[in-house]
Coordinates of C-alpha atoms in Angstrom, one line a residue:
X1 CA -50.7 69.8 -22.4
X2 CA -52.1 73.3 -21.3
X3 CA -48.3 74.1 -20.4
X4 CA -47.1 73.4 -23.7
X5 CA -49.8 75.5 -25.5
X6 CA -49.5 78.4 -23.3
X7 CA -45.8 78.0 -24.2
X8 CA -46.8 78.0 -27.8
X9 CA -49.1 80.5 -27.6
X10 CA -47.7 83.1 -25.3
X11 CA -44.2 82.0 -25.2
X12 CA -44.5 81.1 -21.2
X13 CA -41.7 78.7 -20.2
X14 CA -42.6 75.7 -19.2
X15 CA -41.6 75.2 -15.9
X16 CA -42.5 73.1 -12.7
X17 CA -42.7 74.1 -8.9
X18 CA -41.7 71.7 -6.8
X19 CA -41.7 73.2 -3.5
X20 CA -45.4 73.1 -3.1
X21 CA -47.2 70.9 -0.4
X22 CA -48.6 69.1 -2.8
X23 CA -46.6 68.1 -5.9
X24 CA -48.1 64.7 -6.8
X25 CA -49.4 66.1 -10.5
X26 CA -46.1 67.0 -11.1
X27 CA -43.7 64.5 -13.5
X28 CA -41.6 62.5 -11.0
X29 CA -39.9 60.7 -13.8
X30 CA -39.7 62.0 -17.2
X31 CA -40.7 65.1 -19.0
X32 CA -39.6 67.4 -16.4
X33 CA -37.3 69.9 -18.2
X34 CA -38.7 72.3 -20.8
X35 CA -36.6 70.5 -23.6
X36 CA -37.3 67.0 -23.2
X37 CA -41.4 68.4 -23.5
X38 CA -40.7 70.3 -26.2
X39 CA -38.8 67.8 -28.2
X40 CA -41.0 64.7 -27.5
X41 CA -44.0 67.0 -28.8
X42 CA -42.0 67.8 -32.1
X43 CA -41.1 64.4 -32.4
X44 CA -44.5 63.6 -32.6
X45 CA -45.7 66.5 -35.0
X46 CA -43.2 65.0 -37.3
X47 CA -44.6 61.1 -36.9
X48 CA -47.7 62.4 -37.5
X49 CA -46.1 64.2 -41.2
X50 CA -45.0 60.7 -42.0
X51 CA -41.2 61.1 -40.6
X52 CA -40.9 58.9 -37.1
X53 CA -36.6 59.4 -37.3
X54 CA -37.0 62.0 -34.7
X55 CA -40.2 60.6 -32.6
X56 CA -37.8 57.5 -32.2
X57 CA -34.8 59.5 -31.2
X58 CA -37.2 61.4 -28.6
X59 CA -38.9 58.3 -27.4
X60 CA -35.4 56.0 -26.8
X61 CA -34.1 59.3 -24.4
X62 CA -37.5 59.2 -22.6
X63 CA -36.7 55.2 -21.9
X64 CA -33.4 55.7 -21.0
X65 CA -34.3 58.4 -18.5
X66 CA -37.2 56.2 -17.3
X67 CA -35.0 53.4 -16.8
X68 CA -32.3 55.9 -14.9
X69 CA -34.9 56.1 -12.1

């Protein structure tokens, strides 16, 4: 979450280091690319407005990456 508002606020990309010692905070699974963060949390600004198409769209991709792994 404080990714995607500084990426909203200050137009930081969102972005993941994986060569730390210690990643285990990190998404192993989904969520791990810029886009698929930025499109789940428009999908679910537009559920809230009433329109689930997209929140649907966004939340079958999340399962079929989940199920990928």
């Amino acid at each position: 979450m404080r990714s995607l508002i500084v990426f909203y606020l200050e137009g930081k990309p969102i972005c993941f280091d994986y060569s730390q010692e210690y990643t285990y905070h990190l998404p192993k699974k989904i969520f791990k690319a810029q886009e698929e963060i930025l499109g789940f949390a428009k999908g679910l600004h537009q559920l809230f407005y009433g329109n689930p198409d997209l929140y649907l769209e966004q939340l079958r991709s999340v399962m079929a990456t989940a199920d990928k792994t």
